[in-house]
Coordinates of C-alpha atoms in Angstrom, one line a residue:
M223 CA 5.0 1.6 -44.0
S224 CA 8.2 3.6 -44.8
S225 CA 9.1 4.7 -48.3
G226 CA 12.3 2.6 -48.6
G227 CA 11.2 1.5 -52.0
A228 CA 8.0 0.8 -54.0
E229 CA 5.8 -1.6 -52.1
D230 CA 5.9 -4.1 -54.9
D231 CA 9.7 -4.3 -54.5
I232 CA 9.5 -5.5 -50.9
P233 CA 10.1 -9.2 -50.7
Q234 CA 7.0 -11.2 -49.8
G235 CA 8.6 -12.6 -46.6
E236 CA 9.4 -9.1 -45.4
R237 CA 6.0 -7.8 -46.3
K238 CA 4.4 -10.7 -44.3
T239 CA 6.7 -9.8 -41.3
V240 CA 5.4 -6.2 -41.4
T241 CA 1.8 -7.4 -41.7
D242 CA 2.1 -9.8 -38.8
F243 CA 3.7 -7.1 -36.7
C244 CA 0.9 -4.6 -37.4
Y245 CA -1.7 -7.3 -36.5
L246 CA 0.0 -8.1 -33.2
L247 CA 0.4 -4.4 -32.4
D248 CA -3.2 -3.6 -33.2
K249 CA -4.4 -6.7 -31.2
S250 CA -2.3 -5.8 -28.2
K251 CA -3.6 -2.2 -28.2
Q252 CA -7.2 -3.5 -28.4
L253 CA -6.7 -6.0 -25.6
F254 CA -4.8 -3.4 -23.4
N255 CA -7.6 -0.8 -23.8
G256 CA -10.1 -3.4 -22.9
L257 CA -8.6 -3.9 -19.5
R258 CA -10.2 -0.6 -18.5
D259 CA -13.7 -2.1 -19.0
L260 CA -13.0 -5.1 -16.7
P261 CA -14.7 -5.0 -13.3
Q262 CA -12.2 -4.0 -10.6
Y263 CA -13.7 -6.4 -8.1
G264 CA -14.2 -10.2 -8.2
Q265 CA -11.5 -12.7 -9.3
K266 CA -13.0 -14.9 -12.1
Q267 CA -14.1 -12.3 -14.6
W268 CA -10.7 -10.8 -15.4
Q269 CA -8.2 -13.7 -15.2
S270 CA -8.8 -15.2 -18.7
Y271 CA -8.7 -11.7 -20.3
F272 CA -5.4 -10.9 -18.6
G273 CA -4.1 -14.2 -19.9
R274 CA -5.0 -13.4 -23.5
T275 CA -3.4 -10.0 -23.2
F276 CA -0.2 -11.4 -21.8
D277 CA -0.1 -14.0 -24.6
V278 CA -0.4 -11.3 -27.3
Y279 CA 2.3 -9.1 -25.7
T280 CA 4.6 -12.1 -25.3
K281 CA 4.3 -12.8 -29.0
L282 CA 4.7 -9.1 -29.9
W283 CA 7.8 -8.6 -27.7
K284 CA 9.5 -11.7 -29.1
F285 CA 8.5 -10.8 -32.7
Q286 CA 10.0 -7.4 -32.6
Q287 CA 13.2 -8.9 -31.1
Q288 CA 13.5 -11.5 -33.9
H289 CA 12.6 -9.2 -36.8
R290 CA 14.1 -5.9 -35.6
Q291 CA 16.1 -5.3 -38.8
V292 CA 13.2 -5.8 -41.2
L293 CA 10.9 -3.7 -39.0
D294 CA 13.5 -1.0 -38.9
N295 CA 13.9 -1.0 -42.6
R296 CA 10.4 -1.7 -43.9
Y297 CA 8.1 -0.5 -41.1
G298 CA 10.2 2.4 -39.8
L299 CA 10.1 1.1 -36.2
K300 CA 11.2 3.8 -33.8
R301 CA 12.9 3.2 -30.5
W302 CA 10.1 5.0 -28.6
Q303 CA 7.6 2.5 -30.1
I304 CA 9.7 -0.4 -28.6
G305 CA 9.7 1.6 -25.4
E306 CA 5.9 2.0 -25.6
I307 CA 5.5 -1.8 -25.9
A308 CA 7.9 -2.4 -22.9
S309 CA 6.0 0.2 -20.9
K310 CA 2.7 -1.5 -21.5
I311 CA 4.2 -4.8 -20.4
G312 CA 5.4 -3.1 -17.3
Q313 CA 1.9 -1.7 -16.7
L314 CA 0.4 -5.2 -17.3
Y315 CA 2.7 -6.6 -14.6
Y316 CA 1.8 -3.7 -12.2
H317 CA -1.9 -4.2 -12.7
Y318 CA -1.5 -8.0 -12.3
Y319 CA 0.2 -7.2 -9.0
L320 CA -2.8 -5.0 -8.0
R321 CA -5.2 -7.8 -8.9
T322 CA -3.3 -10.6 -7.2
S323 CA -1.2 -8.9 -4.5
E324 CA 1.7 -11.1 -5.7
T325 CA 4.7 -8.9 -5.1
S326 CA 6.9 -10.8 -7.5
Y327 CA 5.1 -9.1 -10.4
L328 CA 6.4 -5.8 -9.1
N329 CA 9.9 -7.1 -9.9
E330 CA 8.7 -7.9 -13.4
A331 CA 7.3 -4.4 -13.9
F332 CA 10.6 -3.0 -12.6
S333 CA 12.5 -5.2 -15.0
F334 CA 10.8 -3.7 -18.1
Y335 CA 10.7 -0.2 -16.8
S336 CA 14.5 -0.4 -16.1
A337 CA 15.2 -1.7 -19.6
I338 CA 13.4 1.3 -21.1
R339 CA 15.6 3.7 -19.1
Q340 CA 18.9 1.7 -19.6
R341 CA 18.4 1.4 -23.3
S342 CA 17.1 5.0 -23.7
Y343 CA 14.1 3.9 -25.7
Y344 CA 12.4 7.3 -25.1
S345 CA 15.6 9.4 -25.7
Q346 CA 14.6 10.6 -29.2
V347 CA 11.0 11.6 -28.2
N348 CA 12.1 15.1 -27.3
K349 CA 13.4 15.8 -30.8
E350 CA 10.0 15.2 -32.3
D351 CA 7.5 18.1 -32.3
R352 CA 4.7 15.9 -30.8
P353 CA 3.7 16.8 -27.2
E354 CA 1.6 13.6 -26.9
L355 CA 4.8 11.5 -27.2
V356 CA 6.4 13.5 -24.5
V357 CA 3.4 12.9 -22.3
K358 CA 3.8 9.1 -22.9
K359 CA 7.4 9.5 -21.6
L360 CA 6.3 11.5 -18.5
R361 CA 3.6 8.9 -17.7
Y362 CA 6.2 6.2 -17.9
Y363 CA 8.3 8.0 -15.4
A364 CA 5.4 8.4 -13.0
R365 CA 4.5 4.7 -13.2
F366 CA 8.1 3.7 -12.8
I367 CA 8.3 5.8 -9.6
V368 CA 5.3 4.1 -8.1
V369 CA 6.8 0.7 -8.7
C370 CA 10.1 1.7 -7.2
L371 CA 8.4 3.2 -4.2
L372 CA 6.5 -0.1 -3.6
L373 CA 9.9 -2.0 -3.9
N374 CA 11.6 0.5 -1.6
K375 CA 14.2 1.3 -4.2
M376 CA 14.6 4.9 -2.9
D377 CA 17.9 5.6 -4.6
V378 CA 16.3 4.9 -8.0
V379 CA 13.2 6.9 -7.0
K380 CA 15.4 10.0 -6.3
D381 CA 17.2 9.6 -9.6
L382 CA 13.8 9.2 -11.4
V383 CA 12.3 12.3 -9.7
K384 CA 15.3 14.4 -10.9
E385 CA 14.9 13.1 -14.4
L386 CA 11.2 13.6 -14.4
S387 CA 11.7 17.2 -13.1
D388 CA 14.1 17.9 -16.0
E389 CA 11.7 16.3 -18.5
I390 CA 8.7 18.4 -17.2
E391 CA 10.8 21.6 -17.4
D392 CA 11.7 20.8 -21.0
Y393 CA 8.1 19.9 -21.9
T394 CA 6.6 23.0 -20.4
H395 CA 9.3 25.2 -22.0
R396 CA 8.7 23.7 -25.5
F397 CA 5.0 23.3 -25.5
N398 CA 2.4 25.7 -24.2
T399 CA 0.0 23.0 -23.0
E400 CA -2.8 23.1 -20.5
D401 CA -1.4 20.3 -18.3
Q402 CA 1.7 22.1 -17.0
V403 CA 0.1 22.7 -13.6
E404 CA -0.9 19.0 -13.4
W405 CA 2.6 17.7 -14.1
N406 CA 4.1 20.1 -11.6
L407 CA 1.6 18.9 -9.0
V408 CA 2.8 15.3 -9.7
L409 CA 6.3 16.4 -8.9
Q410 CA 5.2 18.1 -5.7
E411 CA 3.2 15.0 -4.6
V412 CA 6.0 12.5 -5.1
A413 CA 8.5 14.8 -3.4
A414 CA 6.1 15.1 -0.4
F415 CA 5.6 11.4 -0.4
I416 CA 9.3 10.6 -0.2
E417 CA 9.7 13.1 2.7
A418 CA 6.8 11.6 4.6
D419 CA 8.7 8.7 6.2
P420 CA 10.8 9.4 9.3
V421 CA 14.4 9.2 8.5
M422 CA 17.1 7.3 10.4
V423 CA 20.7 8.2 9.6
L424 CA 23.5 5.8 10.5
N425 CA 26.4 7.8 11.9
D426 CA 29.0 5.3 10.9
D427 CA 28.9 6.2 7.2
N428 CA 26.1 8.8 7.1
T429 CA 23.8 6.5 5.2
I430 CA 20.0 6.6 5.5
V431 CA 18.3 3.3 6.6
I432 CA 16.0 1.9 4.0
T433 CA 13.7 -0.6 5.6
S434 CA 11.4 -3.1 4.0
N435 CA 8.3 -3.4 6.0
R436 CA 6.9 -6.5 4.3
L437 CA 6.7 -9.8 6.1
A438 CA 10.0 -11.6 6.0
E439 CA 10.5 -15.2 7.0
T440 CA 11.5 -14.1 10.5
G441 CA 8.9 -11.3 10.6
A442 CA 6.0 -12.6 12.6
P443 CA 6.7 -14.1 16.0
L444 CA 6.6 -17.9 15.7
L445 CA 3.9 -20.0 17.3
E446 CA 5.5 -21.9 20.2
Q447 CA 4.5 -25.2 21.6
G448 CA 1.5 -24.8 23.9
M449 CA 0.1 -21.8 22.1
I450 CA -3.5 -22.6 21.2
V451 CA -4.7 -20.5 18.3
G452 CA -7.2 -20.7 15.5
Q453 CA -6.6 -21.9 11.9
L454 CA -8.1 -18.9 10.1
S455 CA -6.1 -17.3 7.4
L456 CA -6.3 -13.7 6.0
A457 CA -7.6 -13.9 2.4
D458 CA -8.9 -10.5 1.5
A459 CA -8.2 -6.9 2.6
L460 CA -9.9 -3.6 1.8
I461 CA -7.5 -0.7 2.3
I462 CA -9.5 2.6 2.4
G463 CA -7.9 6.1 2.5
N464 CA -9.6 9.5 2.9
C465 CA -7.6 11.5 5.4
N466 CA -7.9 15.3 5.1
N467 CA -4.7 16.8 3.6
Q468 CA -2.6 13.6 4.0
V469 CA 0.2 13.2 1.5
K470 CA -0.6 11.0 -1.4
F471 CA 0.8 9.9 -4.8
S472 CA -1.1 8.1 -7.5
E473 CA -4.2 7.6 -5.4
L474 CA -2.2 6.1 -2.6
T475 CA -2.1 7.9 0.7
V476 CA 0.9 7.4 3.0
D477 CA -1.3 5.4 5.4
M478 CA -2.6 3.2 2.6
F479 CA 1.0 2.7 1.4
R480 CA 2.1 1.6 4.8
M481 CA -0.8 -0.8 5.4
L482 CA -0.4 -2.2 1.9
Q483 CA 3.2 -3.3 2.7
A484 CA 2.2 -4.6 6.2
L485 CA 0.0 -7.1 4.4
E486 CA 2.6 -8.5 1.9
R487 CA 5.6 -10.8 2.0
E488 CA 8.9 -9.9 0.6
P489 CA 8.8 -10.3 -3.2
M490 CA 10.8 -13.0 -5.0
N491 CA 12.3 -12.7 -8.5
L492 CA 10.4 -14.9 -11.0
A493 CA 12.8 -15.5 -13.8
S494 CA 13.6 -12.2 -15.6
Q495 CA 16.9 -10.4 -15.6
M496 CA 16.9 -6.6 -15.5
N497 CA 19.0 -6.2 -18.6
K498 CA 17.2 -8.9 -20.7
P499 CA 13.5 -8.5 -20.1
G500 CA 11.3 -11.4 -21.2
I501 CA 7.8 -12.0 -20.2
Q502 CA 7.2 -14.5 -17.4
E503 CA 3.5 -15.3 -17.8
P504 CA 1.4 -15.3 -14.7
A505 CA -0.1 -18.7 -15.7
D506 CA 3.4 -20.2 -15.0
K507 CA 3.1 -19.2 -11.3
P508 CA 1.9 -21.6 -8.7
T509 CA -1.7 -21.1 -7.8
R510 CA -1.1 -20.8 -4.1
R511 CA -1.4 -17.1 -3.1
E512 CA 1.4 -15.9 -0.8
N513 CA -0.3 -12.7 0.1
P514 CA -3.9 -11.7 1.0
H515 CA -5.7 -10.2 -1.9
K516 CA -6.1 -6.4 -1.5
Y517 CA -8.4 -3.7 -2.8
L518 CA -7.0 -0.2 -2.7
L519 CA -9.8 2.3 -2.4
Y520 CA -8.9 6.0 -2.4
K521 CA -11.9 8.2 -1.5
P522 CA -14.5 5.6 -2.4
T523 CA -18.2 6.6 -2.3
F524 CA -20.4 4.6 -0.1
S525 CA -21.8 2.7 -3.0
Q526 CA -18.3 1.9 -4.4
L527 CA -17.1 0.7 -1.0
Y528 CA -20.2 -1.5 -0.4
T529 CA -19.8 -3.0 -3.9
F530 CA -16.2 -4.0 -3.2
L531 CA -17.1 -5.2 0.3
A532 CA -19.9 -7.4 -1.0
A533 CA -17.7 -8.9 -3.8
S534 CA -14.9 -9.6 -1.3
F535 CA -17.4 -11.1 1.2
K536 CA -19.0 -13.3 -1.5
E537 CA -15.7 -14.8 -2.6
L538 CA -14.1 -15.3 0.8
P539 CA -13.0 -18.9 1.1
A540 CA -14.0 -21.1 4.0
N541 CA -11.9 -20.6 7.2
S542 CA -10.7 -17.2 5.9
V543 CA -10.7 -13.6 7.2
L544 CA -11.7 -10.4 5.6
L545 CA -9.7 -7.3 6.8
I546 CA -11.0 -3.8 6.5
Y547 CA -8.6 -0.9 7.1
L548 CA -10.0 2.5 7.4
S549 CA -7.8 5.6 7.4
A550 CA -10.3 8.4 7.2
T551 CA -11.6 11.7 8.6
G552 CA -13.9 11.3 11.6
V553 CA -17.6 12.1 11.4
F554 CA -19.1 13.1 14.8
P555 CA -22.7 13.4 15.8
T556 CA -23.8 16.6 17.5
G557 CA -26.3 16.9 20.3
R558 CA -27.8 14.0 22.2
S559 CA -29.3 11.0 20.5
D560 CA -32.3 9.2 21.9
G561 CA -30.7 5.8 21.3
E562 CA -27.2 4.3 21.4
G563 CA -27.4 2.2 18.3
P564 CA -24.7 1.5 15.7
Y565 CA -25.6 4.7 13.8
D566 CA -25.6 7.1 16.8
F567 CA -21.9 7.5 17.3
G568 CA -20.8 8.7 13.9
G569 CA -18.1 7.0 12.0
V570 CA -15.5 7.8 9.3
L571 CA -15.9 9.7 6.1
T572 CA -14.7 7.7 3.1
N573 CA -15.4 10.4 0.4
S574 CA -14.9 14.1 1.0
N575 CA -17.6 15.5 -1.2
R576 CA -18.1 18.5 1.2
D577 CA -15.9 21.0 2.8
I578 CA -14.1 19.8 5.9
I579 CA -14.9 21.8 9.1
N580 CA -12.2 22.3 11.7
G581 CA -9.6 20.5 9.5
D582 CA -10.2 16.9 10.7
A583 CA -13.9 16.3 11.4
I584 CA -17.4 16.8 10.0
H585 CA -20.0 18.0 12.4
K586 CA -23.5 17.7 11.3
R587 CA -25.8 20.5 12.4
N588 CA -28.9 18.5 11.7
Q589 CA -28.7 15.2 13.5
S590 CA -31.7 13.8 11.6
H591 CA -29.7 13.8 8.4
K592 CA -26.6 11.5 8.3
E593 CA -23.6 12.1 6.2
M594 CA -24.1 10.0 3.1
H595 CA -20.5 8.8 2.7
C596 CA -19.9 8.2 6.4
L597 CA -19.2 4.5 7.2
H598 CA -20.9 3.7 10.5
P599 CA -20.2 0.6 12.5
G600 CA -23.7 -0.6 11.6
D601 CA -22.8 -0.5 7.9
L602 CA -20.4 -3.4 8.6
Y603 CA -22.9 -5.6 10.6
P604 CA -23.9 -7.6 7.6
F605 CA -20.3 -8.6 7.0
T606 CA -19.8 -10.0 10.5
R607 CA -21.4 -13.2 9.3
K608 CA -17.9 -14.3 8.4
P609 CA -14.6 -13.7 10.3
L610 CA -13.9 -9.9 10.2
F611 CA -10.8 -8.0 11.3
I612 CA -11.1 -4.2 11.4
I613 CA -8.5 -1.5 11.8
V614 CA -9.8 2.1 12.2
D615 CA -7.3 5.0 12.1
S616 CA -9.4 8.1 12.6
S617 CA -10.2 11.0 14.9
N618 CA -13.5 9.1 15.6
S619 CA -12.2 5.6 15.7
V620 CA -13.9 5.1 19.1
A621 CA -17.3 4.9 17.2
Y622 CA -16.3 1.4 16.5
K623 CA -16.0 0.5 20.2
N624 CA -19.8 0.3 20.0
F625 CA -19.8 -2.8 17.9
T626 CA -22.0 -5.8 18.5
N627 CA -21.1 -9.3 17.4
L628 CA -24.5 -10.5 16.2
F629 CA -23.4 -13.7 14.4
G630 CA -20.9 -15.2 16.8
Q631 CA -18.1 -15.2 14.2
P632 CA -14.6 -14.0 15.2
L633 CA -14.5 -10.2 15.2
V634 CA -11.8 -7.8 16.3
C635 CA -11.5 -4.0 15.9
L636 CA -8.2 -2.2 16.5
L637 CA -8.7 1.5 17.1
S638 CA -6.3 4.4 16.9
P639 CA -6.0 7.2 19.4
T640 CA -8.5 9.9 18.5
A641 CA -6.0 12.7 19.4
Y642 CA -2.2 13.1 19.7
P643 CA 0.1 15.3 21.8
K644 CA 0.6 18.8 20.4
A645 CA 4.2 18.1 19.5
L646 CA 3.1 15.3 17.2
Q647 CA -0.1 16.7 15.7
D648 CA 1.8 18.7 13.1
Q649 CA 3.0 15.4 11.6
S650 CA -0.5 14.2 10.6
Q651 CA 0.0 15.1 6.9
R652 CA 2.9 12.7 6.8
G653 CA 0.7 9.8 7.9
S654 CA -0.7 8.5 11.1
L655 CA 1.5 7.5 14.0
F656 CA -0.8 4.6 14.8
T657 CA -0.5 3.1 11.3
L658 CA 3.3 3.7 11.4
F659 CA 3.4 1.5 14.5
L660 CA 1.5 -1.2 12.7
N661 CA 3.9 -0.9 9.7
N662 CA 7.3 -0.2 11.3
P663 CA 7.2 -0.2 15.1
L664 CA 10.9 0.5 15.6
M665 CA 10.7 3.6 13.4
A666 CA 7.6 4.7 15.2
F667 CA 9.3 4.2 18.6
L668 CA 12.3 6.2 17.5
F669 CA 10.1 8.9 16.1
V670 CA 8.2 9.4 19.5
S671 CA 11.6 9.3 21.1
G672 CA 12.8 12.2 19.0
L673 CA 15.7 10.2 17.4
S674 CA 16.8 10.5 13.8
S675 CA 20.4 9.2 13.9
M676 CA 22.4 6.5 15.6
R677 CA 25.3 4.0 15.2
R678 CA 24.7 1.0 12.9
G679 CA 25.4 -1.4 15.8
L680 CA 22.8 0.3 18.0
W681 CA 20.2 0.1 15.2
E682 CA 20.8 -3.6 14.8
K683 CA 20.6 -4.1 18.6
C684 CA 17.3 -2.3 18.7
Q685 CA 15.9 -4.5 15.9
E686 CA 16.9 -7.6 17.6
Y687 CA 15.5 -6.4 21.0
L688 CA 12.1 -5.5 19.3
R689 CA 11.9 -9.1 17.9
K690 CA 12.3 -10.3 21.5
I691 CA 9.5 -8.0 22.6
N692 CA 7.2 -9.3 19.8
R693 CA 7.9 -12.9 20.9
D694 CA 7.0 -12.0 24.5
I695 CA 3.8 -10.1 23.5
A696 CA 2.7 -13.2 21.6
Q697 CA 3.2 -15.3 24.7
L698 CA 1.3 -12.7 26.8
L699 CA -1.7 -12.9 24.4
T700 CA -1.8 -16.7 24.1
H701 CA -1.3 -17.3 27.8
S702 CA -3.8 -14.8 29.0
R703 CA -6.7 -16.3 31.0
S704 CA -9.2 -13.6 30.3
I705 CA -8.6 -12.6 26.7
D706 CA -11.5 -12.7 24.3
Q707 CA -11.2 -15.9 22.1
A708 CA -11.6 -13.8 18.9
F709 CA -8.0 -12.5 19.3
L710 CA -6.7 -16.1 19.5
Q711 CA -8.8 -17.3 16.6
F712 CA -7.0 -14.7 14.4
F713 CA -3.6 -15.4 15.9
G714 CA -2.8 -18.4 13.7
D715 CA -2.4 -16.1 10.6
E716 CA 1.1 -14.6 10.3
F717 CA -0.1 -11.2 9.1
L718 CA -2.8 -10.8 11.8
R719 CA -0.4 -12.1 14.5
L720 CA 2.1 -9.4 13.5
L721 CA -0.6 -6.7 13.5
L722 CA -1.9 -7.8 17.0
T723 CA 1.6 -7.8 18.6
R724 CA 2.5 -4.5 17.1
F725 CA -0.9 -3.1 18.3
V726 CA -0.1 -4.2 21.8
F727 CA 3.5 -2.7 21.6
C728 CA 2.0 0.6 20.2
S729 CA -0.6 0.8 23.0
A730 CA 1.9 0.0 25.8
T731 CA 4.5 2.5 24.4
M732 CA 1.9 5.3 24.3
R733 CA 0.6 4.5 27.8
M734 CA 4.1 4.9 29.2
H735 CA 5.3 7.9 27.1
K736 CA 5.0 11.2 29.1
A737 CA 3.9 13.3 26.1
F738 CA 0.8 11.0 25.6
R739 CA -0.3 11.5 29.2
E740 CA -1.5 15.1 28.3
T741 CA -4.2 13.7 26.0
R742 CA -4.8 10.5 28.0
N743 CA -5.8 9.1 24.7
Y744 CA -4.6 5.6 23.7
P745 CA -5.3 2.9 21.2
E746 CA -8.4 0.8 22.1
S747 CA -9.9 -2.4 20.8
Y748 CA -13.2 -4.3 20.5
P749 CA -13.4 -6.6 22.3
Q750 CA -11.3 -5.0 25.0
L751 CA -8.0 -6.5 25.8
P752 CA -7.3 -7.4 29.5
R753 CA -5.0 -4.4 30.2
D754 CA -3.2 -5.9 33.2
E755 CA -2.3 -9.0 31.1
T756 CA -1.3 -7.2 27.9
V757 CA -0.8 -3.4 27.3
E758 CA -0.1 -2.7 31.0
N759 CA 1.7 -5.9 31.8
P760 CA 4.7 -5.2 34.1
H761 CA 6.9 -7.6 32.0
L762 CA 6.1 -5.7 28.8
Q763 CA 6.6 -2.4 30.5
K764 CA 10.1 -3.5 31.7
H765 CA 10.9 -4.4 28.0
I766 CA 9.9 -0.9 26.8
L767 CA 12.0 0.8 29.5
E768 CA 14.9 -1.4 28.5
L769 CA 14.5 -0.4 24.9
A770 CA 14.4 3.2 26.0
S771 CA 17.5 2.7 28.1
I772 CA 19.4 1.2 25.1
L773 CA 18.5 4.4 23.2
D774 CA 19.2 6.6 26.2
V775 CA 15.7 8.1 26.2
R776 CA 14.3 6.5 29.4
N777 CA 13.6 9.9 30.8
I778 CA 10.7 10.5 28.4
F779 CA 8.9 7.4 29.8
F780 CA 7.1 6.8 33.1
E781 CA 8.5 3.8 35.0
N782 CA 5.1 2.2 34.7
S783 CA 1.8 3.1 33.0
M784 CA 0.0 4.0 36.3
D785 CA 2.5 6.7 37.3
D786 CA 1.1 10.2 37.6
Y787 CA -2.5 9.1 37.3

């Protein structure tokens, strides 16, 4: 309590105000710190705890607003302390988003983080000789940047990075601390992350296209009359990242970031206004989940991955699908194996606890000892007891061609090329081209066409034409006479339908692109798609050539996929 006068001289009402504030503040800190101890997997254990935490922060936030003058005079409340409360509320919303995959909570986090910046709550921190307070400010900036990246607010991101850079420079100049290198690494990581995405400049006004790659109302091709598809819905997704040297920020690789957005709808504002933050409690939200629930696992050990898989499998509702996305370094067997079982073709490495050999693959000298953190196809067999949709983006994705559907449940694996043309290999640090196709197929098509600028009208024309291509791919798949029924059983879900149509577009594009003919390495799937009816369908090839003609790049494509074989 401040020394504004003897404690006995403080009116009883004001003393009670300070006491109540201190209680709420201590309780909020206690509950917030307890969030770390909650299990990261499973739904039931954490919801009530989050509810109590939100309740206390709601009371604390309103209390400091209603009693600001007394708290200023009698408690000595500083603006950075208000900022710290707002920052923790922003963190709560962000973590609630991670737990629920409800993108609206990202807007709530952005609302509180923006208020901190607009009202300069942390502005006086630099005048105090306390490095730990400056670190709080730096962490706030890093968290704000993550939220803005997820909301595609790239203009704000660039401003925040500049401000963070200035703050780090001031921090390292004033305090001789041991974490200078770590904070400079944070700056380098976010700068590389921003630069990872291909850029499209509109020549009309020299602006850069900022695309949202979440599912909009018109995103997935609509199911037309006569399309017979299953009624399964995507409920859970594990997004796993461990690509050697790939750009990352805040334990989120570029590939993970792209797939994360491909499995979400556009966020909606709940109730808050940016300049007047107030807590919209999660309990007030409808119970219906708009997005599949996601677990983001960066470099998980095998035991961590299996724990999350088991928890997700256990809680999977009836008529629902579990999606597993693997973006990871390939693990190849060496020498001949006596058998051809699910553990004889290698797999993908989820945790790099050993040195990588040759940059992108682990080769085991002793075939009798398997890599501990390699996820083999056989490791996923127990989970094929329920509908399973797998995406493998790896230099050894083809290991998952050797799958066996033991339980008769719907099962599909979409597999990336295992090698890319020389001209595109240098881009691997910026994320996989295969995942880019699944996230933003137009940007991927423009990237392989070597285009980085165009007129706005042409950009819009290409977007519209790609929507037409997606609609036609959907028809090709549902009208196919020889397609495996697993594809159609997944086709009723909007997210999976979009991934499947984008996969076919990606595969067809690569098969027709001249640069990819040098590797003769294309996306594959389990079960195999009927090529003549899908990825090599003449009608689809005509569409791709037409898109290339619109962009004046038809010369880099073969007239059909069988040319020059």
